[in-house]
N, C-alpha and C. Protein backbone atom coordinates (compact mmCIF):
# COMPACT_ATOMS: atom_id res chain seq x y z
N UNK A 1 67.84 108.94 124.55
CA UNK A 1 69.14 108.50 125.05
C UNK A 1 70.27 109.29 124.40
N UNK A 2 70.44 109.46 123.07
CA UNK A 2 71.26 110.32 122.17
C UNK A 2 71.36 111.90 122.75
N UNK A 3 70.06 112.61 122.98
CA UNK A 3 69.88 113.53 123.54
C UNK A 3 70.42 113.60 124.84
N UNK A 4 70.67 112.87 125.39
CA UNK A 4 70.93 112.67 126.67
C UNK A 4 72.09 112.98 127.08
N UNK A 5 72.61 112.33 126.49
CA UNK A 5 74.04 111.59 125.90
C UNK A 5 75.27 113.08 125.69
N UNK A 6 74.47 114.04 124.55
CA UNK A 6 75.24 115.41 123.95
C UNK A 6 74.86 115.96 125.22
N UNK A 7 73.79 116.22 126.06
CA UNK A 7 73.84 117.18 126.94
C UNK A 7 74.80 117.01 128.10
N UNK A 8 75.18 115.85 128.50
CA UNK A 8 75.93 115.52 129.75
C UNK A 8 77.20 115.97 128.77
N UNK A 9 78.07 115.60 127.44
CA UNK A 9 78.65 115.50 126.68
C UNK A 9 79.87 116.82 127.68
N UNK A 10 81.30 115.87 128.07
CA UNK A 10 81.58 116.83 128.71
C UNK A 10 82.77 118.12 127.81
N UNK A 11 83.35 118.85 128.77
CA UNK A 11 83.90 120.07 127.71
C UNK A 11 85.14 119.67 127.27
N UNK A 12 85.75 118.41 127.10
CA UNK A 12 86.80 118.40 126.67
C UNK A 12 86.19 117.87 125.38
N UNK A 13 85.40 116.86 125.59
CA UNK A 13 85.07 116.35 124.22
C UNK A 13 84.47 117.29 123.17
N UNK A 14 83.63 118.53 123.57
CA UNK A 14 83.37 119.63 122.90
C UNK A 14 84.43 120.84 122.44
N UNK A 15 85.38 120.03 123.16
CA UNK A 15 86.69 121.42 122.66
C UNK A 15 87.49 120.48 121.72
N UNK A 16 87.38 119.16 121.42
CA UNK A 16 88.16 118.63 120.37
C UNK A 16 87.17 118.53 119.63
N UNK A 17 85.81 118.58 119.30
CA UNK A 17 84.89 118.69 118.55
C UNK A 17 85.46 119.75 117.38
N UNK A 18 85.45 120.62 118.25
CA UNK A 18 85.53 122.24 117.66
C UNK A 18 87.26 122.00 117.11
N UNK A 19 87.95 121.65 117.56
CA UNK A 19 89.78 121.30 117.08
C UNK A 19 89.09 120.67 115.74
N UNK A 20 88.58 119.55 115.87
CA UNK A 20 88.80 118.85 114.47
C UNK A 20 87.79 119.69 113.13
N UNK A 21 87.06 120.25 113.90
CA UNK A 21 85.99 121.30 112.91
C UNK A 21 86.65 122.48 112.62
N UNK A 22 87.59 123.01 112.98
CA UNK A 22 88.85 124.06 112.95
C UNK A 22 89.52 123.61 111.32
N UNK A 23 90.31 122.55 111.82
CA UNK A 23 91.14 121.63 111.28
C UNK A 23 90.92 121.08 109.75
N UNK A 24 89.35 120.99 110.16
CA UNK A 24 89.01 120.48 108.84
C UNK A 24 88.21 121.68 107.45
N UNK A 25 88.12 122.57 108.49
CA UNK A 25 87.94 123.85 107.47
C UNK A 25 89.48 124.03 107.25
N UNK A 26 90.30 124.40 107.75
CA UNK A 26 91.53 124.72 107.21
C UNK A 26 91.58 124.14 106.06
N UNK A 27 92.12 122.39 106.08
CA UNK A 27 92.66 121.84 105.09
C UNK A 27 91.94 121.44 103.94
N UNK A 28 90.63 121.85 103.76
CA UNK A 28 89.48 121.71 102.56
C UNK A 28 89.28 123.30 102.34
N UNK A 29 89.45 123.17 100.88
CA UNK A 29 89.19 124.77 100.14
C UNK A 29 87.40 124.67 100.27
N UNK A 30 86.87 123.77 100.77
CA UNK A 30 85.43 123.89 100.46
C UNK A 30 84.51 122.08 101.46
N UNK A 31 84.04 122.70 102.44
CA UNK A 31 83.34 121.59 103.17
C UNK A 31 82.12 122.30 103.84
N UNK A 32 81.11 121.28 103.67
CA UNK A 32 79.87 121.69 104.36
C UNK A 32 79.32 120.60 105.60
N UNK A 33 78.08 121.05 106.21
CA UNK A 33 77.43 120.30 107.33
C UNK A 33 78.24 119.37 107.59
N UNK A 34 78.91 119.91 108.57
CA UNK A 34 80.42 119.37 109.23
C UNK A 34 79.41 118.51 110.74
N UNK A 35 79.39 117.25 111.25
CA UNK A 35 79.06 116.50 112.03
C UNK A 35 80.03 115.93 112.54
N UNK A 36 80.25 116.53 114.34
CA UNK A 36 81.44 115.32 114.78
C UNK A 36 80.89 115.04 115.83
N UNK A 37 81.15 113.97 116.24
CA UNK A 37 80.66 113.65 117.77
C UNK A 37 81.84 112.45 118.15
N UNK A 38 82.59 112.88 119.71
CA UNK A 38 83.46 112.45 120.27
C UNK A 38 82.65 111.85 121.11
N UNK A 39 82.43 110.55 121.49
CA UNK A 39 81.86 109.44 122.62
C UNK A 39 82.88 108.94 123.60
N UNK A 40 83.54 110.03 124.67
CA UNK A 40 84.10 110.13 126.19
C UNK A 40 83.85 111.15 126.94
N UNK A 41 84.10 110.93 128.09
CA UNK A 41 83.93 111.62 129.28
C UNK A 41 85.23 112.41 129.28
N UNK A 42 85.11 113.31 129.94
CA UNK A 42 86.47 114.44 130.19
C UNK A 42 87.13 113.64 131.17
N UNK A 43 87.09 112.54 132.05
CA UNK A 43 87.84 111.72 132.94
C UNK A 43 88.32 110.74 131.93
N UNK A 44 87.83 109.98 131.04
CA UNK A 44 88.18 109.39 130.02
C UNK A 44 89.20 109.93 129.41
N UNK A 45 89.19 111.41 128.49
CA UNK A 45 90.22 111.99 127.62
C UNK A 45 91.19 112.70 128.70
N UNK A 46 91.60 112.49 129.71
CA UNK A 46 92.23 113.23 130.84
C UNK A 46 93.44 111.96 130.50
N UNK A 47 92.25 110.61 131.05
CA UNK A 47 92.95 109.06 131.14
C UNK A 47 94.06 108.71 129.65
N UNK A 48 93.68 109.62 129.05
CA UNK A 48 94.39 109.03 127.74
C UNK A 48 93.48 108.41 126.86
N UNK A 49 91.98 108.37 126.86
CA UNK A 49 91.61 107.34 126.18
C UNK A 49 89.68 107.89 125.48
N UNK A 50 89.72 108.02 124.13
CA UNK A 50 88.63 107.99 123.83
C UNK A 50 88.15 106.94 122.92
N UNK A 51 86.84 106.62 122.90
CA UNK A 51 86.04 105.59 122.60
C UNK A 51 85.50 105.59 121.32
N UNK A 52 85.21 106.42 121.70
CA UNK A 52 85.07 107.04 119.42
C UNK A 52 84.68 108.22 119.10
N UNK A 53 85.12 108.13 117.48
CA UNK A 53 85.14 108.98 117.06
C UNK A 53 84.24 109.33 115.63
N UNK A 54 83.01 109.82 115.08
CA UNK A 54 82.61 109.65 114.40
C UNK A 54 82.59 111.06 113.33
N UNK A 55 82.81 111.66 112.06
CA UNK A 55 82.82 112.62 111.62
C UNK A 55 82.05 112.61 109.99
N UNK A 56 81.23 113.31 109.73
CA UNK A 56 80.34 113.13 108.66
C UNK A 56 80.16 114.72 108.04
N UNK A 57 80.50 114.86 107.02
CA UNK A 57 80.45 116.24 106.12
C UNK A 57 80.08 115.55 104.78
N UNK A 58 79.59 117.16 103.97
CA UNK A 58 79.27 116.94 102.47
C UNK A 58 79.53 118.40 101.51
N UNK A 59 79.79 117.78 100.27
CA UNK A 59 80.06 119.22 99.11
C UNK A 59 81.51 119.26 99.77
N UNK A 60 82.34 118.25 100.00
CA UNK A 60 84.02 118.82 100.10
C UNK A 60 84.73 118.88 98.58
N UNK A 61 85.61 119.58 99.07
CA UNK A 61 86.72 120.29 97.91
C UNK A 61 88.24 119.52 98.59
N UNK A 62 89.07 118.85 98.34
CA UNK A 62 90.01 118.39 99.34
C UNK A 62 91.29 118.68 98.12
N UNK A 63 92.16 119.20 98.67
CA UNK A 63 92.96 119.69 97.30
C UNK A 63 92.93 119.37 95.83
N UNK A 64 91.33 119.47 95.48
CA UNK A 64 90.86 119.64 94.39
C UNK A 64 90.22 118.27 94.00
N UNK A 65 90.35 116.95 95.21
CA UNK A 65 89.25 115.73 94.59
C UNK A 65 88.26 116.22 95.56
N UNK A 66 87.11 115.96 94.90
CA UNK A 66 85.85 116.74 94.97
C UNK A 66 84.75 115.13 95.39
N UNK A 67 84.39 115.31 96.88
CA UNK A 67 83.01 114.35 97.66
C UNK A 67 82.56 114.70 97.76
N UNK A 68 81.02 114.15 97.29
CA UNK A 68 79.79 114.88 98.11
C UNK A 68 79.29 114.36 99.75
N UNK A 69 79.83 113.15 99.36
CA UNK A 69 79.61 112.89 101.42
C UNK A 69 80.61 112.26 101.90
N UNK A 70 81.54 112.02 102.87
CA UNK A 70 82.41 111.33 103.54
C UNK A 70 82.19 111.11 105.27
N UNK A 71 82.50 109.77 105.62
CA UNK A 71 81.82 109.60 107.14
C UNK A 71 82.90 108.73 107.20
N UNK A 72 83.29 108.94 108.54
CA UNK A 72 84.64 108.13 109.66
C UNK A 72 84.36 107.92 110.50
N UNK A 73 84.66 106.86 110.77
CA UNK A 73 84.86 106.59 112.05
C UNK A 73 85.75 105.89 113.08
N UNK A 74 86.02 105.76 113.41
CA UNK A 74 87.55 105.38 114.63
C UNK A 74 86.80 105.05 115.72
N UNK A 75 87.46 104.02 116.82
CA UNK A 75 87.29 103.43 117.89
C UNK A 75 88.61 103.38 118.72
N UNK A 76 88.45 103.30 119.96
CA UNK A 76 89.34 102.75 121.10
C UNK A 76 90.94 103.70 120.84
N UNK A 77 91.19 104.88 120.73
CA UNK A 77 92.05 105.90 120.27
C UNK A 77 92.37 105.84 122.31
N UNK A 78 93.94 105.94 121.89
CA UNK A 78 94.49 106.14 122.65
C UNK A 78 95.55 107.81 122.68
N UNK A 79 95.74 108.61 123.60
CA UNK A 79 96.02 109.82 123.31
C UNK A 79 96.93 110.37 124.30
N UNK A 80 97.74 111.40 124.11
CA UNK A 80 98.43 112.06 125.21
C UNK A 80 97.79 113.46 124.69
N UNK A 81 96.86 114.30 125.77
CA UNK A 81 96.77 115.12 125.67
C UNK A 81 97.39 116.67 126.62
N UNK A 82 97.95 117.03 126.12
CA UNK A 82 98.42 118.40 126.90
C UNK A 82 97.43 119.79 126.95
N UNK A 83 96.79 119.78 128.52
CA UNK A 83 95.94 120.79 128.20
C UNK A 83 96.82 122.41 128.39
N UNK A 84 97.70 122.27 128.97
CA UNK A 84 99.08 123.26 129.23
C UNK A 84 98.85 123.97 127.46
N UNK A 85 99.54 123.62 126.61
CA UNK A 85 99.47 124.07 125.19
C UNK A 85 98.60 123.63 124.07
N UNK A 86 97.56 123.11 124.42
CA UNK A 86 96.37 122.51 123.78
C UNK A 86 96.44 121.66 122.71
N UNK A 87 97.73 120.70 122.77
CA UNK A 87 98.01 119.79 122.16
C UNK A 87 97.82 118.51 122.19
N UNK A 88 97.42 117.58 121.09
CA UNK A 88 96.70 116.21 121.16
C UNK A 88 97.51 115.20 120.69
N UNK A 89 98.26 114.50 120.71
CA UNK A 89 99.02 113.42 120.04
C UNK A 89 98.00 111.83 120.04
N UNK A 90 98.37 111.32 119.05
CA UNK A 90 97.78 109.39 119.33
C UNK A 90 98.93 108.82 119.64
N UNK A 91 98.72 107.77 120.68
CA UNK A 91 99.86 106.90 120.76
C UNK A 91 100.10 106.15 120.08
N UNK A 92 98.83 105.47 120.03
CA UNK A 92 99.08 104.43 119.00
C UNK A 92 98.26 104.83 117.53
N UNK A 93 98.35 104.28 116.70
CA UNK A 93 98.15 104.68 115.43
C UNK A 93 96.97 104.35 115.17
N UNK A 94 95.97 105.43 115.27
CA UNK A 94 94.24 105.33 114.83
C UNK A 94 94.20 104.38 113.59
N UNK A 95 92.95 103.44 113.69
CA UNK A 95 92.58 102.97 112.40
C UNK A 95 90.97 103.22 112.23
N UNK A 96 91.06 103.86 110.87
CA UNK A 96 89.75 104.20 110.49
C UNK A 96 88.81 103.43 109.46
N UNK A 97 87.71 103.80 109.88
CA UNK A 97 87.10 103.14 108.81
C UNK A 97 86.41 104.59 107.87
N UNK A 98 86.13 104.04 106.67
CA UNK A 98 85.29 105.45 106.02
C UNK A 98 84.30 105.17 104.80
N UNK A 99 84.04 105.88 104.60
CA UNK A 99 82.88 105.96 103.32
C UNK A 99 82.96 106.93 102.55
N UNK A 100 82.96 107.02 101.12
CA UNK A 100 83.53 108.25 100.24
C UNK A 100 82.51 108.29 99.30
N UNK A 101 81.65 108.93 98.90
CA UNK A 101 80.32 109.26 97.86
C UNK A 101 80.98 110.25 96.56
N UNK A 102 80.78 109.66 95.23
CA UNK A 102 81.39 110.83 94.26
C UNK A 102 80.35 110.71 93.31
N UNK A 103 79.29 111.88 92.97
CA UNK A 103 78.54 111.62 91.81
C UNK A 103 79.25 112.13 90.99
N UNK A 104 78.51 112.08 89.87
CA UNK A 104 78.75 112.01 88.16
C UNK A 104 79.57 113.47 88.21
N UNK A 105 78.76 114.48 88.49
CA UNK A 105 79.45 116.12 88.40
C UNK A 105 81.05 115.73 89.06
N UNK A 106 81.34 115.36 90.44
CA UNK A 106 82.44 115.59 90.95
C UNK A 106 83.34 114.43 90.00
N UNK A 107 83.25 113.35 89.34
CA UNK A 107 83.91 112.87 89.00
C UNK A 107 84.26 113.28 87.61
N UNK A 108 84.07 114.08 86.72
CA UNK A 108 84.10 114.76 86.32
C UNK A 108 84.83 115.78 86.17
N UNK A 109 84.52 116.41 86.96
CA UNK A 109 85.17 117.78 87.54
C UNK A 109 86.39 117.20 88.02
N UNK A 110 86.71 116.49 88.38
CA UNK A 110 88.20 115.98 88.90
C UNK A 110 89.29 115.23 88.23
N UNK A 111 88.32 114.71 86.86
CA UNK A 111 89.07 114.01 85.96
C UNK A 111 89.51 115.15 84.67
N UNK A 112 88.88 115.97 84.70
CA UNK A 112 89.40 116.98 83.53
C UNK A 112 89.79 118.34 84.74
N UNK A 113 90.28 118.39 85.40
CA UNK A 113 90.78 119.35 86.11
C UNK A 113 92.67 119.47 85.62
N UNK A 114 93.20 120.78 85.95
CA UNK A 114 94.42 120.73 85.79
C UNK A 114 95.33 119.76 86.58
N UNK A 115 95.08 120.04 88.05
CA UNK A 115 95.68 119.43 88.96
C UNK A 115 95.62 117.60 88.42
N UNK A 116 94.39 117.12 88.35
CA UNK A 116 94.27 115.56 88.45
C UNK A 116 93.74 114.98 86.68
N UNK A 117 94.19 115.64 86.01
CA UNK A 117 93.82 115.16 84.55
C UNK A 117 95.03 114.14 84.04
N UNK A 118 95.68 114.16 84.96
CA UNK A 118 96.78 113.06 84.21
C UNK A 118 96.08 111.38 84.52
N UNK A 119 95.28 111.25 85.82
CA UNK A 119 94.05 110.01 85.42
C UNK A 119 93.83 110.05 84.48
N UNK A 120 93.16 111.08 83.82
CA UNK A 120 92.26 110.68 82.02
C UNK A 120 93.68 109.88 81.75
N UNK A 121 94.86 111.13 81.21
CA UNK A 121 95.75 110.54 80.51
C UNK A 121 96.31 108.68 81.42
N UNK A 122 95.83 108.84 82.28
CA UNK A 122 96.39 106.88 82.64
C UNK A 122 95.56 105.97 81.95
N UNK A 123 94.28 106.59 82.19
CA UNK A 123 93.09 105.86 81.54
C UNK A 123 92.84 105.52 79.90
N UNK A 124 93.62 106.85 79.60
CA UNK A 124 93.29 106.76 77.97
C UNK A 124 94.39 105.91 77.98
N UNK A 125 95.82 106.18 78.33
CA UNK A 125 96.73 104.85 77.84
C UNK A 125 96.47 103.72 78.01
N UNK A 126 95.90 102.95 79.42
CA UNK A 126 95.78 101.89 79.78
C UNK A 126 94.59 100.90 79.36
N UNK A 127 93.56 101.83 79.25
CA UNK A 127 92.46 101.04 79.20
C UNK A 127 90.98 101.54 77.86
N UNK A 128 91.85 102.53 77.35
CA UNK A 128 90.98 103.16 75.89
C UNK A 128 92.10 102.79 74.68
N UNK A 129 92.77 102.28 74.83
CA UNK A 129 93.90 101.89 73.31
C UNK A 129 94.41 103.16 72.79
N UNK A 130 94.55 104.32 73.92
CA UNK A 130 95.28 105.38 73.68
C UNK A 130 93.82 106.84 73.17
N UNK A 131 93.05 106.13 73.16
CA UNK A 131 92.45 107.54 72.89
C UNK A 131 91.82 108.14 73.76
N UNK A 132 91.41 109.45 73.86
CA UNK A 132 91.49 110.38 74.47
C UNK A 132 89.87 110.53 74.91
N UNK A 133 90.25 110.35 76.30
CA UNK A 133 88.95 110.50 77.26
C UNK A 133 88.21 111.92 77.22
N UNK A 134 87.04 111.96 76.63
CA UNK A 134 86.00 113.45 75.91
C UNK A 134 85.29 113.35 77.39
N UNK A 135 84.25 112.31 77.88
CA UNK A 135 83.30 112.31 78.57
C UNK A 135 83.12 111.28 79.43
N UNK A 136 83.02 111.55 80.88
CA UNK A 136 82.24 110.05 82.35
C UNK A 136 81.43 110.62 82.82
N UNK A 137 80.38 109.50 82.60
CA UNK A 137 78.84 109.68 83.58
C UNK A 137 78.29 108.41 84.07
N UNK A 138 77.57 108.17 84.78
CA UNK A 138 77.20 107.18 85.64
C UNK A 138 75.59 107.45 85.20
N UNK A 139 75.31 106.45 84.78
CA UNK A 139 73.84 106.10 84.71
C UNK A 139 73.52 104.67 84.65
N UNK A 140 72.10 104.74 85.30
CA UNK A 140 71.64 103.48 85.44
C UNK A 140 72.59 102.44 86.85
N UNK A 141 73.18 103.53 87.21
CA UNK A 141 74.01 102.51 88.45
C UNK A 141 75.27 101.78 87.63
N UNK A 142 75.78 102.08 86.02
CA UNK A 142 76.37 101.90 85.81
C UNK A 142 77.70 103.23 85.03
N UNK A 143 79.10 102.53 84.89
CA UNK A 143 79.65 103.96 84.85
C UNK A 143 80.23 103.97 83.60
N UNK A 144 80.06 104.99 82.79
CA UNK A 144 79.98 105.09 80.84
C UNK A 144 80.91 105.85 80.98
N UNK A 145 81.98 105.71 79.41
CA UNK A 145 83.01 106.49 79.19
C UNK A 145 83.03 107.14 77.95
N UNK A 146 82.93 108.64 77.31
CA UNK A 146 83.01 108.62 75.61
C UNK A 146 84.64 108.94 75.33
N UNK A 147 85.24 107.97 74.25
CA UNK A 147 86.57 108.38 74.16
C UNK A 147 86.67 109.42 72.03
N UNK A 148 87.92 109.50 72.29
CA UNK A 148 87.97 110.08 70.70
C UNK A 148 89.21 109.96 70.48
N UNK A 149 89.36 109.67 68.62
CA UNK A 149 90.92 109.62 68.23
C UNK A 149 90.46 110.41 67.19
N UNK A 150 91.59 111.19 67.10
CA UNK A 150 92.21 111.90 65.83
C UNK A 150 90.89 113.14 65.68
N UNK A 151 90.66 113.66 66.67
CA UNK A 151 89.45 114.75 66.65
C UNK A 151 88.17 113.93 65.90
N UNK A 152 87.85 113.04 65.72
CA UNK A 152 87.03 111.73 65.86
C UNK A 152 85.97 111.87 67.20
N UNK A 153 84.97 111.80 67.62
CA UNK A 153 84.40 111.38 68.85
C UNK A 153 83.09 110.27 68.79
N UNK A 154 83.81 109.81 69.37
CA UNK A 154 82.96 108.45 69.13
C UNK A 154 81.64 108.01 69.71
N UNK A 155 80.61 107.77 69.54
CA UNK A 155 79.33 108.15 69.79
C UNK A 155 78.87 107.01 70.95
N UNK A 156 79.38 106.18 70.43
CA UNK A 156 79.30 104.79 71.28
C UNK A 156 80.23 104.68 72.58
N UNK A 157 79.36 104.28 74.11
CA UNK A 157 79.77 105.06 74.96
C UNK A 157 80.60 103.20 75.54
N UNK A 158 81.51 102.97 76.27
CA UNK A 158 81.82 102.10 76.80
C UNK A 158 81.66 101.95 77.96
N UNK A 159 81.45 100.53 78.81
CA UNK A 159 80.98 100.67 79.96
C UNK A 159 82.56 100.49 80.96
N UNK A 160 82.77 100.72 81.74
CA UNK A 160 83.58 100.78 82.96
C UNK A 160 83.36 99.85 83.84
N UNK A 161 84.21 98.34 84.50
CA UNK A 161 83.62 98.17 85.67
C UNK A 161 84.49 98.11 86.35
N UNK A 162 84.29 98.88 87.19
CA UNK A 162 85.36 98.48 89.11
C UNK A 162 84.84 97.68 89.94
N UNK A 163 85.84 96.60 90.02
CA UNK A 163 86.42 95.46 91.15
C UNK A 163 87.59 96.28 92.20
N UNK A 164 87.38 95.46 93.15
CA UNK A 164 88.29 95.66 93.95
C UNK A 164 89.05 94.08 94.49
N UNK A 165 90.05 94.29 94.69
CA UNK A 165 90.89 93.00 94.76
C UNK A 165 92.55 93.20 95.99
N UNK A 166 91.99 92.49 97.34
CA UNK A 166 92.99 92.61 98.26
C UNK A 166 93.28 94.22 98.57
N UNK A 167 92.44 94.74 98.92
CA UNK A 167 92.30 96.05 98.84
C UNK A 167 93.02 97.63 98.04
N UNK A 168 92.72 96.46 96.60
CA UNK A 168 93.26 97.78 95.34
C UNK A 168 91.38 98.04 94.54
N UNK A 169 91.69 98.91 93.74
CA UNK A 169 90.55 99.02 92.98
C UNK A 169 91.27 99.01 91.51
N UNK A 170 90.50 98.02 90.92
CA UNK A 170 90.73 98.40 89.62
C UNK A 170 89.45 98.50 88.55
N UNK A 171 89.48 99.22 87.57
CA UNK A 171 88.80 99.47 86.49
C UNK A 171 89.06 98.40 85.16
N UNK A 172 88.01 98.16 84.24
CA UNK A 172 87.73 97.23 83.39
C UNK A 172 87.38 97.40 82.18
N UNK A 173 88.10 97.06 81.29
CA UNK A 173 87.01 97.97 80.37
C UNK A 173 87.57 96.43 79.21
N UNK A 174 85.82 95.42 78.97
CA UNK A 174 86.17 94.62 78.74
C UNK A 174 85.70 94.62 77.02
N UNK A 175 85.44 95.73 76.48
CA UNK A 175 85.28 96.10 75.26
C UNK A 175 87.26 95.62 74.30
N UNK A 176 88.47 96.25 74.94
CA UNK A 176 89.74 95.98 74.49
C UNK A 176 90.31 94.67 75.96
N UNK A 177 89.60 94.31 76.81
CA UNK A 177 90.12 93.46 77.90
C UNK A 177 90.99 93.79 78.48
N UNK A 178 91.24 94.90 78.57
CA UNK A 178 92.13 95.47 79.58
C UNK A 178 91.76 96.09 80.78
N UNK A 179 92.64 96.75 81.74
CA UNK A 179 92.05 96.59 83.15
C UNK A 179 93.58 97.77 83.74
N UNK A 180 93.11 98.60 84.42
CA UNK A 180 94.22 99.38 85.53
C UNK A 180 93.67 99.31 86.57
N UNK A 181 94.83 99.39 87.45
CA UNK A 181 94.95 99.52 89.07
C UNK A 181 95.06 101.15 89.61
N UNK A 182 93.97 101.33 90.05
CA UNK A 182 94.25 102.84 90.50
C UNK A 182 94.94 103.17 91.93
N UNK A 183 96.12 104.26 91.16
CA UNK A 183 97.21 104.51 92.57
C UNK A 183 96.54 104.67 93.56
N UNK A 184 96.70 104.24 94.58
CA UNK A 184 96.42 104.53 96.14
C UNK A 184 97.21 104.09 97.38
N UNK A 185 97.51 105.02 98.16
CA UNK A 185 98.71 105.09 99.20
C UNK A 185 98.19 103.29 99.84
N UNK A 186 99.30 102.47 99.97
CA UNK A 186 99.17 101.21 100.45
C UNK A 186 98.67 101.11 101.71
N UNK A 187 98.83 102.18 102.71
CA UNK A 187 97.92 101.66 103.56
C UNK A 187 96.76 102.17 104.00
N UNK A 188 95.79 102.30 102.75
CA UNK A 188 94.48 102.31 102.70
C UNK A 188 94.76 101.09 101.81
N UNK A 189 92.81 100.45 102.32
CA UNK A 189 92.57 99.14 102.06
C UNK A 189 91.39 99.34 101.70
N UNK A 190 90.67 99.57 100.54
CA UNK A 190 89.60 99.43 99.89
C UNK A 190 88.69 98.22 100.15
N UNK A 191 87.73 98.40 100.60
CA UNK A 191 87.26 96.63 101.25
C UNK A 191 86.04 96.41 100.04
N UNK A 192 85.51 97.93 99.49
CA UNK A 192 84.47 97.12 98.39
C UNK A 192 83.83 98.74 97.14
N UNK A 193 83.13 98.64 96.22
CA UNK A 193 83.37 99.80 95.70
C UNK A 193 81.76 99.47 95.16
N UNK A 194 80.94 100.51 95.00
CA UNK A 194 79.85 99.81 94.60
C UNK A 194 78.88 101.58 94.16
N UNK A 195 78.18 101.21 93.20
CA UNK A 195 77.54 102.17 92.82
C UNK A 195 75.73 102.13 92.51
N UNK A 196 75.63 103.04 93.39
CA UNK A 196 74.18 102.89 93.81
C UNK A 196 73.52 104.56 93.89
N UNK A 197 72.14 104.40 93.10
CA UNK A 197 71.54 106.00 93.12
C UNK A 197 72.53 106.78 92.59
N UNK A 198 73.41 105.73 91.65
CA UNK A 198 73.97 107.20 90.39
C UNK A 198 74.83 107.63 91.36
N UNK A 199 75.67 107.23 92.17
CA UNK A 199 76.69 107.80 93.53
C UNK A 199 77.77 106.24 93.13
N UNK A 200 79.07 106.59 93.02
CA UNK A 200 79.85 105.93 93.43
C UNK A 200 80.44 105.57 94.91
N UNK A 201 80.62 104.68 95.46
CA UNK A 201 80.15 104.53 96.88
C UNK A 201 81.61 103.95 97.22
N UNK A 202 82.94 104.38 98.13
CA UNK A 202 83.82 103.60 98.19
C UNK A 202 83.96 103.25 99.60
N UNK A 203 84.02 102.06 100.13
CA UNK A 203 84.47 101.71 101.48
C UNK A 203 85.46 101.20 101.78
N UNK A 204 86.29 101.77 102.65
CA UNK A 204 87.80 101.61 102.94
C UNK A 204 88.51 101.88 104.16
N UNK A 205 89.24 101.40 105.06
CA UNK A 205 89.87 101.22 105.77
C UNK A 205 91.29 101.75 105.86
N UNK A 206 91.70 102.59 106.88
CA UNK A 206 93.02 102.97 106.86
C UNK A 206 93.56 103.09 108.20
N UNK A 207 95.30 102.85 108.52
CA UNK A 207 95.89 103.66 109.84
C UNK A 207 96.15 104.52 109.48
N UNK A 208 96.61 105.67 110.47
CA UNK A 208 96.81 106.78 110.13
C UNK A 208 98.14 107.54 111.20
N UNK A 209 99.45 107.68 111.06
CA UNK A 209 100.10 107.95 111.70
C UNK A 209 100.59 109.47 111.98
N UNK A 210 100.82 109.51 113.25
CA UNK A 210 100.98 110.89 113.85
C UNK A 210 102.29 111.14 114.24
């Protein structure tokens, strides 16, 4: 039936295939096994109207926060398309759903990076009593932190836990009982955060305006 399905698959939906696979190499310094599949008919996206939208890649680079898998998906998108200048607008404002995978390496790599190292520094103020975040790894399905004061490094690793609450995420660290809220644009809605196979796993919800 699937098979079926891509072969009838008509050419408009294969030419916004290829738009958003364009699109999404542009704006990632680094994305792999790029998967999209648009579910309408070319009388459908003529009508203004596609049915969904599903997109699945891995190994992205996104101005320097680093996923190993991310998957979207969108429903019931309403559209003005101009085939005159090959332009796509939404009318109304897509809402997505998604899934975000970060192992141990990328989180890492993103927390001691130039661009995004001022996290450590939130983290060390907020939730290490000021000292200075050395090392994060995830083992055992759980997520470990090594901190250090005064060129000190402390051997004993603390554990981390993320809750999510009304769609914020926050971190825990119930060794000093303290706890931060990590920034995120308000309208994404974090619905649950969970770590499994050594992968931090985030599921979340967003509109998205055009």
């Amino acid at each position: 039936m699937v098979e079926k399905r891509i072969q009838n698959k008509g050419i408009l939906a294969k030419l916004l295939e290829q738009g958003i696979r364009v699109l999404l190499v542009k704006e990632c310094k680094k994305i792999n096994n790029i998967k999209i599949d648009i579910n309408s008919s070319s009388i459908q996206i003529i009508k203004g109207e596609i049915k969904k939208i599903t997109i699945f890649a891995e190994d992205i680079d996104y101005r320097g926060l680093l996923f190993d898998e991310f998957k979207l998906e969108t429903n019931n998108l309403k559209i003005n398309l101009k085939l005159t200048n090959k332009e796509l607008y939404f009318i109304n404002n897509p809402k997505i759903k998604f899934h975000i995978s970060l192992s141990q390496n990328s989180l890492r790599t993103v927390l001691f990076s130039d661009n995004w190292n001022w996290i450590s520094n939130l983290l060390s103020k907020e939730i290490l009593n000021n000292k200075k975040l050395e090392d994060i790894k995830i083992l055992n399905d759980e997520l470990l932190i090594k901190a250090s004061e005064e060129n000190i490094t402390f051997t004993e690793e603390e554990k981390i836990n993320i809750k999510t609450e009304q769609g914020k995420v926050y971190l825990e660290n119930k060794n000093c009982n303290k706890s931060i809220r990590i920034p995120i644009e308000d309208k994404i809605y974090i619905k649950n955060v969970t770590i499994e196979n050594n992968l931090i796993n985030i599921f979340a919800k967003s509109s998205i305006s055009f």
